[in-house]
JSON list of C-alpha atoms in Angstrom, two decimals:
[
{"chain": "T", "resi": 1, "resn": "UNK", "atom": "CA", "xyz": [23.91, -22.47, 9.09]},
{"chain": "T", "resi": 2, "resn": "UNK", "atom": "CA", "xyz": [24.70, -25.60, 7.30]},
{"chain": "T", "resi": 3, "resn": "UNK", "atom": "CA", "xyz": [27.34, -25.97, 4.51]},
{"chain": "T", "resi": 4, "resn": "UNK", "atom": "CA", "xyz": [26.09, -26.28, 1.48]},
{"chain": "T", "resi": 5, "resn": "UNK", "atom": "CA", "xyz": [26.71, -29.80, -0.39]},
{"chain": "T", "resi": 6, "resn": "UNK", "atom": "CA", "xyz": [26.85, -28.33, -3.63]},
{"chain": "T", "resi": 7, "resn": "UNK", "atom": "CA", "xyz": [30.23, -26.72, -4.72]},
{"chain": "T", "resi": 8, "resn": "UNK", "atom": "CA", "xyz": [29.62, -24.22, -7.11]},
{"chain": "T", "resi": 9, "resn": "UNK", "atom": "CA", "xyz": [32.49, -23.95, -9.82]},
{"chain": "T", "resi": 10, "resn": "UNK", "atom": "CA", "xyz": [32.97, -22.26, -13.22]},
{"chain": "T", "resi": 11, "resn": "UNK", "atom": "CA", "xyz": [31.88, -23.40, -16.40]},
{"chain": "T", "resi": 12, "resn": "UNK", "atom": "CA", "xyz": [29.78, -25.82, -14.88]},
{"chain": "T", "resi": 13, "resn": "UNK", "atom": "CA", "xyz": [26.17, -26.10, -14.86]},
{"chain": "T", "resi": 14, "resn": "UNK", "atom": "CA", "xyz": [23.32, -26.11, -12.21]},
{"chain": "T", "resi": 15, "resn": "UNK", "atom": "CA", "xyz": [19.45, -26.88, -11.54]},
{"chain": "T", "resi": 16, "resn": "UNK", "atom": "CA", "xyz": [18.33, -24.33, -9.53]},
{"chain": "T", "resi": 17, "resn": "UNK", "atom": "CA", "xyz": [14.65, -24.04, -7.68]},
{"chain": "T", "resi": 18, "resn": "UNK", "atom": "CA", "xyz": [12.86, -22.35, -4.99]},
{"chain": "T", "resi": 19, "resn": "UNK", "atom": "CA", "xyz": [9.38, -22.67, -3.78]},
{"chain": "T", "resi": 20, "resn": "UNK", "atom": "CA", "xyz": [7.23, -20.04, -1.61]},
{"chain": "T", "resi": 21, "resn": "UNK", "atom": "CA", "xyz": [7.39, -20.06, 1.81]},
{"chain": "T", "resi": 22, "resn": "UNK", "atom": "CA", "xyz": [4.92, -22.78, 3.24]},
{"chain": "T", "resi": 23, "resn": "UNK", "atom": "CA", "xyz": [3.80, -23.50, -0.62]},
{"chain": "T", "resi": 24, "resn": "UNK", "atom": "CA", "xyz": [2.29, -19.72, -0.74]},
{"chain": "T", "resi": 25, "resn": "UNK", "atom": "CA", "xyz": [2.33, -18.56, -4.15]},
{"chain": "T", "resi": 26, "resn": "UNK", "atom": "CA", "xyz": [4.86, -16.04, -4.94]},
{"chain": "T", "resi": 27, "resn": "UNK", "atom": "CA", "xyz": [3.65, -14.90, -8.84]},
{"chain": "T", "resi": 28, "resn": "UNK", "atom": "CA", "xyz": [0.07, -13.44, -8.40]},
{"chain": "T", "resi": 29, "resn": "UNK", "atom": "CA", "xyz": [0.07, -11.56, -11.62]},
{"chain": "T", "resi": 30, "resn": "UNK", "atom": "CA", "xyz": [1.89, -10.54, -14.92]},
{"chain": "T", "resi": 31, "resn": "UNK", "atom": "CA", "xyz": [4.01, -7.53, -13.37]},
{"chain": "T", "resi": 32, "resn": "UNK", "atom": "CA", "xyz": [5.74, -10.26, -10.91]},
{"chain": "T", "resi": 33, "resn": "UNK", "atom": "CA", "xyz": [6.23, -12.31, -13.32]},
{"chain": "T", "resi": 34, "resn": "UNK", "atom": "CA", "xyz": [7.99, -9.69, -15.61]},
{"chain": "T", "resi": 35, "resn": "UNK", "atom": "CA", "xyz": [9.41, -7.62, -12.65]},
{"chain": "T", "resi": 36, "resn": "UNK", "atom": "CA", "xyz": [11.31, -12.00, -12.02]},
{"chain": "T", "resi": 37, "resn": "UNK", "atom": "CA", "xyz": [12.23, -12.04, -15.42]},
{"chain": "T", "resi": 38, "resn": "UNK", "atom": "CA", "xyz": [13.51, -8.68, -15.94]},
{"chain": "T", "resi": 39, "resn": "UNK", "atom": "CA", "xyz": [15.51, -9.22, -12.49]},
{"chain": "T", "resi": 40, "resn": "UNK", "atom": "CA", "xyz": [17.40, -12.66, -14.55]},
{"chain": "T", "resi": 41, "resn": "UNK", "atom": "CA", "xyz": [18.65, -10.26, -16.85]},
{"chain": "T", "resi": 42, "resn": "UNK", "atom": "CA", "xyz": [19.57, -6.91, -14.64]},
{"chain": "T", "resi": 43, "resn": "UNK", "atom": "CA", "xyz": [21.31, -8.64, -12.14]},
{"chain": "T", "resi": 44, "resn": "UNK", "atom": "CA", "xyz": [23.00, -11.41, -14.00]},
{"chain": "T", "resi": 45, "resn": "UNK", "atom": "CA", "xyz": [26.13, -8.05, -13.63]},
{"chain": "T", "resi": 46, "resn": "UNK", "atom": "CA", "xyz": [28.84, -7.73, -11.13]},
{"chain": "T", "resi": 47, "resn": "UNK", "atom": "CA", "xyz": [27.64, -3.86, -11.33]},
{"chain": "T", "resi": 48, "resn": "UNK", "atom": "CA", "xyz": [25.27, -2.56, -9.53]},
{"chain": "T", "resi": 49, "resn": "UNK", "atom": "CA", "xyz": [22.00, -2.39, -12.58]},
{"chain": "T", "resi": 50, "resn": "UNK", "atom": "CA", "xyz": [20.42, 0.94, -12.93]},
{"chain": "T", "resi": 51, "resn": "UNK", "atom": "CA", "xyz": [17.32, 0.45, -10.84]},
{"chain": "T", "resi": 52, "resn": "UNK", "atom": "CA", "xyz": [16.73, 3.64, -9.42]},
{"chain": "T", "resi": 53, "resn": "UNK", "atom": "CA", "xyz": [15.89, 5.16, -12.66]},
{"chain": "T", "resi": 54, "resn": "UNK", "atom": "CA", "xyz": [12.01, 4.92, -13.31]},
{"chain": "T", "resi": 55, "resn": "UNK", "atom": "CA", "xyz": [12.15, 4.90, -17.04]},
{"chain": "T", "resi": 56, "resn": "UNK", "atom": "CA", "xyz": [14.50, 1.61, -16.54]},
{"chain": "T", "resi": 57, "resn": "UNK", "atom": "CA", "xyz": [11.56, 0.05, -13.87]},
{"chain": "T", "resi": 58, "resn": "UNK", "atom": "CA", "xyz": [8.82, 1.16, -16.34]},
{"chain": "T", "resi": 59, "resn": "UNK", "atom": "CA", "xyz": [9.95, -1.53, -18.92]},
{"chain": "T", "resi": 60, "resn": "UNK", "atom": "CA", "xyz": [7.63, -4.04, -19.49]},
{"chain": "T", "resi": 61, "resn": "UNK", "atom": "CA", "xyz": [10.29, -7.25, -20.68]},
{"chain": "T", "resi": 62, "resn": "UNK", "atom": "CA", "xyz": [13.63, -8.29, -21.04]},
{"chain": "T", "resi": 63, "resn": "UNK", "atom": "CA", "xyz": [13.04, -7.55, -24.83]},
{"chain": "T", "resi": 64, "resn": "UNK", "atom": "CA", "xyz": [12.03, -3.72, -24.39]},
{"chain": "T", "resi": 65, "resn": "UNK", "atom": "CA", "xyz": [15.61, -3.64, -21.89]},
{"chain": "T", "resi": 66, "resn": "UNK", "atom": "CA", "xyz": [17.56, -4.89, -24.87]},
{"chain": "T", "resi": 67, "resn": "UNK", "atom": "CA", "xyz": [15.84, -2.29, -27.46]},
{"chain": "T", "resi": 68, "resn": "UNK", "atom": "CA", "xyz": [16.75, 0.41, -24.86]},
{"chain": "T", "resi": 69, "resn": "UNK", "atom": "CA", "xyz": [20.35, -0.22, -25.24]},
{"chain": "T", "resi": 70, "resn": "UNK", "atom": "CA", "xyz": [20.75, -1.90, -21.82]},
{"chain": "T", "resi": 71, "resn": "UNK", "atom": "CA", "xyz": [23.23, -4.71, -21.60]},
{"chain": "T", "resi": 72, "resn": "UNK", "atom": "CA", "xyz": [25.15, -6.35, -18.30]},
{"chain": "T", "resi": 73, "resn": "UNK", "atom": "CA", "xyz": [29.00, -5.47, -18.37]},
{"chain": "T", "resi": 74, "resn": "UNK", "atom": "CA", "xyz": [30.34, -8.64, -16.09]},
{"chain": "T", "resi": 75, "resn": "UNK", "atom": "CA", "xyz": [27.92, -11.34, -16.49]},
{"chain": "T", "resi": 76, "resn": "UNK", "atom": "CA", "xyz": [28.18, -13.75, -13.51]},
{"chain": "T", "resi": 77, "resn": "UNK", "atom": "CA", "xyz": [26.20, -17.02, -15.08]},
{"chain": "T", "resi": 78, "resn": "UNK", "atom": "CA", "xyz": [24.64, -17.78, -18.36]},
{"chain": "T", "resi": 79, "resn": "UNK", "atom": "CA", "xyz": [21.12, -18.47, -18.62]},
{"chain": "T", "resi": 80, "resn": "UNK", "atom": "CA", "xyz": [20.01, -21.40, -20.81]},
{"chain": "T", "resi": 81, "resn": "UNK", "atom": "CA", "xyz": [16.66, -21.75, -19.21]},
{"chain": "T", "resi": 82, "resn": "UNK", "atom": "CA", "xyz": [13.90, -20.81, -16.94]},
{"chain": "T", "resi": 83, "resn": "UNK", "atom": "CA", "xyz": [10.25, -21.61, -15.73]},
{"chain": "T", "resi": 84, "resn": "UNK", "atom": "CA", "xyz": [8.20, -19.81, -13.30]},
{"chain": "T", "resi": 85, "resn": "UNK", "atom": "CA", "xyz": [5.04, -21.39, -11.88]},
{"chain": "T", "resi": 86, "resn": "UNK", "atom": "CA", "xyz": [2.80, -19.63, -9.27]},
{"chain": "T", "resi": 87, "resn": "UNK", "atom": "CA", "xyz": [4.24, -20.99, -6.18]},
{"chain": "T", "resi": 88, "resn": "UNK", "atom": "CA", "xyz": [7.99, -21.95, -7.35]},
{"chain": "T", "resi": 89, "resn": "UNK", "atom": "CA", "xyz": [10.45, -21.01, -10.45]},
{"chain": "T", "resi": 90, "resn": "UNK", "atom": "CA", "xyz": [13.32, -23.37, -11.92]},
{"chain": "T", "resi": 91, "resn": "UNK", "atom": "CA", "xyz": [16.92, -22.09, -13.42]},
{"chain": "T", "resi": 92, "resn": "UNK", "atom": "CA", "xyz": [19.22, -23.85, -15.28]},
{"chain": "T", "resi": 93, "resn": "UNK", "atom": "CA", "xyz": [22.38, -21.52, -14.90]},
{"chain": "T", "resi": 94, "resn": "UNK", "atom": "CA", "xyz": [25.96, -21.91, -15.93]},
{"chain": "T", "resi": 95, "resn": "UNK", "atom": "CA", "xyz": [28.80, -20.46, -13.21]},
{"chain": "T", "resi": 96, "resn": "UNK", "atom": "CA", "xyz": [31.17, -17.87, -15.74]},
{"chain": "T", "resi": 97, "resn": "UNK", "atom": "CA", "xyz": [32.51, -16.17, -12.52]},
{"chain": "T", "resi": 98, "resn": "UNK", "atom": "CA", "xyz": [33.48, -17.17, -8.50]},
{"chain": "T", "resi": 99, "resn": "UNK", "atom": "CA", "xyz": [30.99, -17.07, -6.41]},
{"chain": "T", "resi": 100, "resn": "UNK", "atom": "CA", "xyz": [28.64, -16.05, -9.62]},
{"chain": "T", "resi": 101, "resn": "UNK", "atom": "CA", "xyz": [26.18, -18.63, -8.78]},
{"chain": "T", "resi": 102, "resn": "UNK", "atom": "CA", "xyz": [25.59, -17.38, -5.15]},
{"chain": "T", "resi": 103, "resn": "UNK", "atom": "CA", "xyz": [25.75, -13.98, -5.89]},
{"chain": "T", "resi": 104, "resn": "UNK", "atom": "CA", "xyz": [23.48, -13.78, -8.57]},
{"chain": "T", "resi": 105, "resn": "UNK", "atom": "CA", "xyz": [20.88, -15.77, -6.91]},
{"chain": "T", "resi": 106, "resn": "UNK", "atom": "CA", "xyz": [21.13, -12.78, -3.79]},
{"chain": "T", "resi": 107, "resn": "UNK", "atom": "CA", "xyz": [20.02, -10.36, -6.30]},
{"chain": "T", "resi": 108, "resn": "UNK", "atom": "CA", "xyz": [17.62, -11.71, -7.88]},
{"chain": "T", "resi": 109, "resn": "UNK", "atom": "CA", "xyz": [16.16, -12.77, -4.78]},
{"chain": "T", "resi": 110, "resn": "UNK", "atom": "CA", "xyz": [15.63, -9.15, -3.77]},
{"chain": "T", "resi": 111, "resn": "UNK", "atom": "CA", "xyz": [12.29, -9.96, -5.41]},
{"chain": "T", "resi": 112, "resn": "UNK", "atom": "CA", "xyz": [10.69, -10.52, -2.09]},
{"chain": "T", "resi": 113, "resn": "UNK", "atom": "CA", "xyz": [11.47, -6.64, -0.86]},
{"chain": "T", "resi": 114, "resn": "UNK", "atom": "CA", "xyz": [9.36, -5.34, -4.16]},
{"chain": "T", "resi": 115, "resn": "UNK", "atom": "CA", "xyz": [6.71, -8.38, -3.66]},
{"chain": "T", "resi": 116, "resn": "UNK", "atom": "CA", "xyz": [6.30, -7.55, 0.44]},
{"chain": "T", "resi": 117, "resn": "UNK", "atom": "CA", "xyz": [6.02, -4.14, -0.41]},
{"chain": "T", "resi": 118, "resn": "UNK", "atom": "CA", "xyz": [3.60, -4.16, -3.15]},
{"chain": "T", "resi": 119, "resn": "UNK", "atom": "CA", "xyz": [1.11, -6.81, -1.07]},
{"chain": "T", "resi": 120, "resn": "UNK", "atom": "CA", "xyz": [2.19, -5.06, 2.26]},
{"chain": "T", "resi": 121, "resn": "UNK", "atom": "CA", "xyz": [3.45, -7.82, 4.15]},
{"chain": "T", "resi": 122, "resn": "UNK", "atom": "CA", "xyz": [6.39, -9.13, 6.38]},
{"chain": "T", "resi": 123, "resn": "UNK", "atom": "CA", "xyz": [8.53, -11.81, 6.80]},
{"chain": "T", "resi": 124, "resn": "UNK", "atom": "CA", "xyz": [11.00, -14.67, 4.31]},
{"chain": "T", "resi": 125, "resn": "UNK", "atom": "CA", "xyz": [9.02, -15.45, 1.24]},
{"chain": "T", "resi": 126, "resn": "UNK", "atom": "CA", "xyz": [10.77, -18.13, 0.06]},
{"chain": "T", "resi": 127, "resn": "UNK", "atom": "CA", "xyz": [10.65, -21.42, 1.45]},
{"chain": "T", "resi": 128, "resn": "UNK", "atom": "CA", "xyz": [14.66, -21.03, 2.42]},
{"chain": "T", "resi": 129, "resn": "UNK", "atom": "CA", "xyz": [18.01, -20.96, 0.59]},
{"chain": "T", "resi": 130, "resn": "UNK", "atom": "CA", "xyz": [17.86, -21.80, -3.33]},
{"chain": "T", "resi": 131, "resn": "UNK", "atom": "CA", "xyz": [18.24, -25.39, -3.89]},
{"chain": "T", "resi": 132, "resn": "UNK", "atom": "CA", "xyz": [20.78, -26.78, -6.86]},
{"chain": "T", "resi": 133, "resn": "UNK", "atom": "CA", "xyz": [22.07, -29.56, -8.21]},
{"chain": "T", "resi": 134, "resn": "UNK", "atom": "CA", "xyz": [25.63, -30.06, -10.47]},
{"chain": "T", "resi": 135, "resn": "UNK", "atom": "CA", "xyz": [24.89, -31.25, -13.67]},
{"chain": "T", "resi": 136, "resn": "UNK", "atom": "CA", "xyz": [27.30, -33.16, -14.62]},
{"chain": "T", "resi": 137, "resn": "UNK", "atom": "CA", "xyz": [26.90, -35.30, -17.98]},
{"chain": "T", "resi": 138, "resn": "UNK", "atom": "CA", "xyz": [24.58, -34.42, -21.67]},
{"chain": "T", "resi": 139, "resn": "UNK", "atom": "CA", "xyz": [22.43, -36.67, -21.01]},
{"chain": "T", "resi": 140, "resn": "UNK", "atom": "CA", "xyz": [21.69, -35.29, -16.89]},
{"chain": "T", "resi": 141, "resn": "UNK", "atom": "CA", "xyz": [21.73, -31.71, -19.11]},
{"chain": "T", "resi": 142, "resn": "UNK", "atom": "CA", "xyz": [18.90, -32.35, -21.69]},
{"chain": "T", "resi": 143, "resn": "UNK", "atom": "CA", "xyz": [17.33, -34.35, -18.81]},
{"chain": "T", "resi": 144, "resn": "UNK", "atom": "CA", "xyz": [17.47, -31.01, -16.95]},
{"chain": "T", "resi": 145, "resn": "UNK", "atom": "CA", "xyz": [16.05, -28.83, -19.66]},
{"chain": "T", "resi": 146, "resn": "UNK", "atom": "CA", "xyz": [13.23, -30.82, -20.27]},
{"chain": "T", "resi": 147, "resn": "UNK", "atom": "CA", "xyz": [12.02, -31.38, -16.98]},
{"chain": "T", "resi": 148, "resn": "UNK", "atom": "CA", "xyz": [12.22, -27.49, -16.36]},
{"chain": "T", "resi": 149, "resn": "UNK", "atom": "CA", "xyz": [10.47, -26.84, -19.84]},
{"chain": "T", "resi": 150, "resn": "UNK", "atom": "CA", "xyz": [7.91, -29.39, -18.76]},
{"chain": "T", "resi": 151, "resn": "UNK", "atom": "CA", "xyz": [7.17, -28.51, -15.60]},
{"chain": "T", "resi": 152, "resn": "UNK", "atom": "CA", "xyz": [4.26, -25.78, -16.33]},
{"chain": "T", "resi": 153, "resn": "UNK", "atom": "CA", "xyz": [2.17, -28.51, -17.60]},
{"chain": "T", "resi": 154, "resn": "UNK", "atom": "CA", "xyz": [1.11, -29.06, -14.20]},
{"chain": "T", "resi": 155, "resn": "UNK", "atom": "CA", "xyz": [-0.34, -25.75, -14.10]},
{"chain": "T", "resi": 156, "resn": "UNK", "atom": "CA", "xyz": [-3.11, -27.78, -16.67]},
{"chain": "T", "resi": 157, "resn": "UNK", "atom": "CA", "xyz": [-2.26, -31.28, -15.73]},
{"chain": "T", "resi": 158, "resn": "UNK", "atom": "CA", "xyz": [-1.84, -31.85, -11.32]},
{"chain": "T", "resi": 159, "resn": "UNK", "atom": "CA", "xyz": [-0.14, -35.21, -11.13]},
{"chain": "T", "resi": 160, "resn": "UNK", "atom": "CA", "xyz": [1.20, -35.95, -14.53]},
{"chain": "T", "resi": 161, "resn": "UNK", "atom": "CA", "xyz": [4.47, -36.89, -13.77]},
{"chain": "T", "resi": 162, "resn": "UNK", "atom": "CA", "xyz": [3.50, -39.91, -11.66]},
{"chain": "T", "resi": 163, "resn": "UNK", "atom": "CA", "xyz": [0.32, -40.78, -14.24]},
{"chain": "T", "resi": 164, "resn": "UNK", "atom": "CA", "xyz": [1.01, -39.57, -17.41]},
{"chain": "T", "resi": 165, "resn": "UNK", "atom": "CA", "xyz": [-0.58, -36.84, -19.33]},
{"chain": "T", "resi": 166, "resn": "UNK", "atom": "CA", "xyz": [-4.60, -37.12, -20.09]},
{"chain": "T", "resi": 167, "resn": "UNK", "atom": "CA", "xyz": [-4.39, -34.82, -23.11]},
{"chain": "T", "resi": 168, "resn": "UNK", "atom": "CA", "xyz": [-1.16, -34.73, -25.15]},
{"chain": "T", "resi": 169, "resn": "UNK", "atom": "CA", "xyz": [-1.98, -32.32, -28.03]},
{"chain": "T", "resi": 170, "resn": "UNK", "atom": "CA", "xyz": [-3.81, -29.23, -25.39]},
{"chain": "T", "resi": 171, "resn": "UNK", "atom": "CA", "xyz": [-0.20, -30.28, -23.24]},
{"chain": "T", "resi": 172, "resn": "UNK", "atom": "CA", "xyz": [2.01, -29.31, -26.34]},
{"chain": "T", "resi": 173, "resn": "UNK", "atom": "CA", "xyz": [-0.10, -26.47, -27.33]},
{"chain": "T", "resi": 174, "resn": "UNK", "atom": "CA", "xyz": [0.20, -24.78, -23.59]},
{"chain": "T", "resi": 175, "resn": "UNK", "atom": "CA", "xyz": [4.16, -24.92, -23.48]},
{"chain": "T", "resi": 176, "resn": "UNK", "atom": "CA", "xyz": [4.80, -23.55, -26.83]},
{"chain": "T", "resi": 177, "resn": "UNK", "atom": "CA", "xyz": [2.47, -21.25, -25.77]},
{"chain": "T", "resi": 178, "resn": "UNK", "atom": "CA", "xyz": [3.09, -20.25, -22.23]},
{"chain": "T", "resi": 179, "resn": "UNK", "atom": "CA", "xyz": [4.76, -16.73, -21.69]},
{"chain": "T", "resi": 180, "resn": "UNK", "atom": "CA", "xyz": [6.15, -17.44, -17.99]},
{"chain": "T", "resi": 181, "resn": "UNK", "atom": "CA", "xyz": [9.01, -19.77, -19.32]},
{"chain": "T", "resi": 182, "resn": "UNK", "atom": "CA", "xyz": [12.03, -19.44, -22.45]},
{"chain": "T", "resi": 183, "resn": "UNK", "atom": "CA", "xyz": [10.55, -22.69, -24.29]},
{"chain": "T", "resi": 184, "resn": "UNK", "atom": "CA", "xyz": [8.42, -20.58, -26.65]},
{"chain": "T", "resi": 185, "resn": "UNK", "atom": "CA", "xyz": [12.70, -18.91, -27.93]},
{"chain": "T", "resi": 186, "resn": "UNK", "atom": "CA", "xyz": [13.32, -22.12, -28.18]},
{"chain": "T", "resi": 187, "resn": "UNK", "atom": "CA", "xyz": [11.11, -23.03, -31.03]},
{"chain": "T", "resi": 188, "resn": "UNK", "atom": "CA", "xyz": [12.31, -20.01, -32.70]},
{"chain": "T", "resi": 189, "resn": "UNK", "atom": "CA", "xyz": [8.70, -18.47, -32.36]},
{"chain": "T", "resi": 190, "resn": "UNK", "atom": "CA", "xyz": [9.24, -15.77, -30.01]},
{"chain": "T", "resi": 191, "resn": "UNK", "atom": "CA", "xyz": [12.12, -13.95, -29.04]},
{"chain": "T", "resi": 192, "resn": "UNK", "atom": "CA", "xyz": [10.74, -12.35, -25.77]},
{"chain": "T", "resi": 193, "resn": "UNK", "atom": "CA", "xyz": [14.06, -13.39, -23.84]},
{"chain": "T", "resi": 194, "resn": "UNK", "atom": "CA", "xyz": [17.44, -12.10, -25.47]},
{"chain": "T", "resi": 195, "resn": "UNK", "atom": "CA", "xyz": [19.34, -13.38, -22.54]},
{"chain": "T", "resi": 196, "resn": "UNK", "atom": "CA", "xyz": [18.74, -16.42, -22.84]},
{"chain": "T", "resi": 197, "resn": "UNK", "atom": "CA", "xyz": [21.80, -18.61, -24.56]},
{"chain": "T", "resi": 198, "resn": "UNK", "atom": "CA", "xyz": [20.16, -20.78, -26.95]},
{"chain": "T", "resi": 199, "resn": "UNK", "atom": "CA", "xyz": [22.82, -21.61, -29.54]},
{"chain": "T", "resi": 200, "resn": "UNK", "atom": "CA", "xyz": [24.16, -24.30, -26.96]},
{"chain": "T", "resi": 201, "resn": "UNK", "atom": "CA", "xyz": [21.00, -26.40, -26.38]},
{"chain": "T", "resi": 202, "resn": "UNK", "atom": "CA", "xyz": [19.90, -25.84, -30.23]},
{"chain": "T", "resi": 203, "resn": "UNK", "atom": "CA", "xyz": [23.20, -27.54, -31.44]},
{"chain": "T", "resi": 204, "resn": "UNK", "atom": "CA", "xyz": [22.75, -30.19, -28.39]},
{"chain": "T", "resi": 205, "resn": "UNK", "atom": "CA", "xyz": [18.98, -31.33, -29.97]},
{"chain": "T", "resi": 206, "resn": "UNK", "atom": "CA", "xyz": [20.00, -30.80, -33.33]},
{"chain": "T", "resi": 207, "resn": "UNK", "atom": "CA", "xyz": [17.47, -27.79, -33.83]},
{"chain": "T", "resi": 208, "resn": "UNK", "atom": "CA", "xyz": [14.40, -26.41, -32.71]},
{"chain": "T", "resi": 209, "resn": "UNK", "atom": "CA", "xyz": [12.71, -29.48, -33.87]},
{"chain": "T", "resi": 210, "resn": "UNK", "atom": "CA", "xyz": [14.96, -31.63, -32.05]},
{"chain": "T", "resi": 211, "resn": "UNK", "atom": "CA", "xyz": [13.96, -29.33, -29.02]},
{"chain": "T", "resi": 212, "resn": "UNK", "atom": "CA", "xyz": [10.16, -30.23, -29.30]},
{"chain": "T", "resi": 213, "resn": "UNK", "atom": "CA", "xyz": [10.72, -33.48, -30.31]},
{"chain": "T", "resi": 214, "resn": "UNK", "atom": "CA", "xyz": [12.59, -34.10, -26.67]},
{"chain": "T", "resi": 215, "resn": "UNK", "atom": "CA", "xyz": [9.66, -32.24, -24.68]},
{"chain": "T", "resi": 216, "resn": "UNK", "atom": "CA", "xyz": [7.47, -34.08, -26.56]},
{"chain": "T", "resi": 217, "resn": "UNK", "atom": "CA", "xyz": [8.49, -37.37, -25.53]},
{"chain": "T", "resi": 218, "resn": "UNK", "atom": "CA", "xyz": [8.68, -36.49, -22.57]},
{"chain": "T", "resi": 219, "resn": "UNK", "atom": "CA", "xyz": [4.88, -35.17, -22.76]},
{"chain": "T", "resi": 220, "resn": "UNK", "atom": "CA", "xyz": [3.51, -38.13, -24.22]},
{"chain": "T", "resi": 221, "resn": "UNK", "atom": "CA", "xyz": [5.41, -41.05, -21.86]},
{"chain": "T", "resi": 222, "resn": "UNK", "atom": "CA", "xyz": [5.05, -41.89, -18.33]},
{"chain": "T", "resi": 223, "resn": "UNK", "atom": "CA", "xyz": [6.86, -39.81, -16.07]},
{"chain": "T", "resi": 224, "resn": "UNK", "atom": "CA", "xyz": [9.84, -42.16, -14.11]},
{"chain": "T", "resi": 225, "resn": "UNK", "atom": "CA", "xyz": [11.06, -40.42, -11.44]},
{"chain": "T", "resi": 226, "resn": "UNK", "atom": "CA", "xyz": [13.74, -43.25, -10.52]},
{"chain": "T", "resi": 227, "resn": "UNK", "atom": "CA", "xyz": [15.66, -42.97, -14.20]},
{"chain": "T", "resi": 228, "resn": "UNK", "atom": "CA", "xyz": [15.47, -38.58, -13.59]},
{"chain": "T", "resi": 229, "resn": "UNK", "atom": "CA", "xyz": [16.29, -38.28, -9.79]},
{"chain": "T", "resi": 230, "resn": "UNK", "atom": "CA", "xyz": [19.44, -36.84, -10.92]},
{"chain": "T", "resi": 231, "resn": "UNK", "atom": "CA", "xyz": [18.10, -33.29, -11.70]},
{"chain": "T", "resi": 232, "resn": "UNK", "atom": "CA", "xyz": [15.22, -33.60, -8.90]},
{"chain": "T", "resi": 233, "resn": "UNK", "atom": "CA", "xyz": [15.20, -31.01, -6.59]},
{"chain": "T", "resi": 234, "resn": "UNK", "atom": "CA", "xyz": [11.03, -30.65, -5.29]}
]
């Protein structure tokens, strides 16, 4: 197996992605999604979470894990935001501990042994090992979060980052709206995702409302992939 280019180191931060094996979507309803979700929080923990109990599998969001009391000891990265889409999901993750990076993304991606069980099939289902990319400057950062934040509208609007988007205001209304990513935290609207650090990118855009103004331009103004190629990883 080839070396990966990407060093991961601590207290830096990194793009993640990964797609479903040969495009095949890899969400199909709400309990993957929340069974992903919940997995970003349980096994962000040098311990070994408490899966085997089925009160602990029988809560529905990160939020009802919190209320039960349940809260990772050893953290390996910080989690500042997410996306999933059907066929793909997005991370932007900082290292805290060695090897964190790598070993988180193992756990989580235990996901496929509850999603090959529960559709009864066989075989890899992602596409192969997690992509990432080192983000190295504020400006690559923000560039980062809002291309992840953004990148459900395509769930509404195929092609908009090469053509622009059609319908601006139903674009805004979606994100702030859509469940399957942190953005919604963001805006201090929800708070469906406790482990998500927020305090770092609120202070970076000056606010929640410096937070949708960002998405927002980058909503309403042609998409140029040369200037963002940076924090590209699809």
């Amino acid at each position: 197996m080839a070396l990966r280019k990407v060093q991961f180191v601590n207290d830096e931060f990194y793009h993640i992605f990964n797609r479903g094996v040969e495009g095949r979507k890899i969400f199909l309803d709400d309990e993957d999604n929340l069974r992903f979700i919940n997995s970003l929080m349980v096994f962000n923990d040098e311990k070994p979470a408490p899966w085997n109990m089925c009160a602990f599998w029988n809560q529905r969001g990160p939020s009802s894990l919190v209320k039960s009391g349940y809260k990772p000891d050893s953290p390996l990265v910080e989690i500042y935001s997410f996306a999933l889409m059907e066929n793909h999901f997005h991370l932007l993750l900082k290292q805290l501990k060695d090897n964190g990076v790598n070993n988180f993304m193992r756990k989580i991606c235990g996901y496929s042994s509850y999603f090959n069980k529960k559709y009864q099939r066989v075989g890899s289902l992602f596409q192969s090992r997690f992509k990432a990319v080192m983000v190295r400057t504020d400006e690559q950062l923000k560039n980062a979060f809002v291309y992840i934040t953004t990148n459900p509208v395509s769930l509404i609007e195929p092609g908009w980052k090469e053509n622009g988007i059609k319908d601006f205001k139903k674009s805004v209304k979606f994100l702030r709206e859509y469940k399957w990513s942190n953005y919604p935290d963001y805006l201090e609207k929800e708070n469906n995702y406790p482990f998500i650090e927020k305090d770092f990118f609120l202070k970076l855009f000056g606010g929640a409302n410096g937070c949708s103004e960002e998405v927002d331009f980058w909503l309403e103004h042609k998409f140029e992939i040369n200037k963002f190629k940076s924090i590209l990883l699809e």
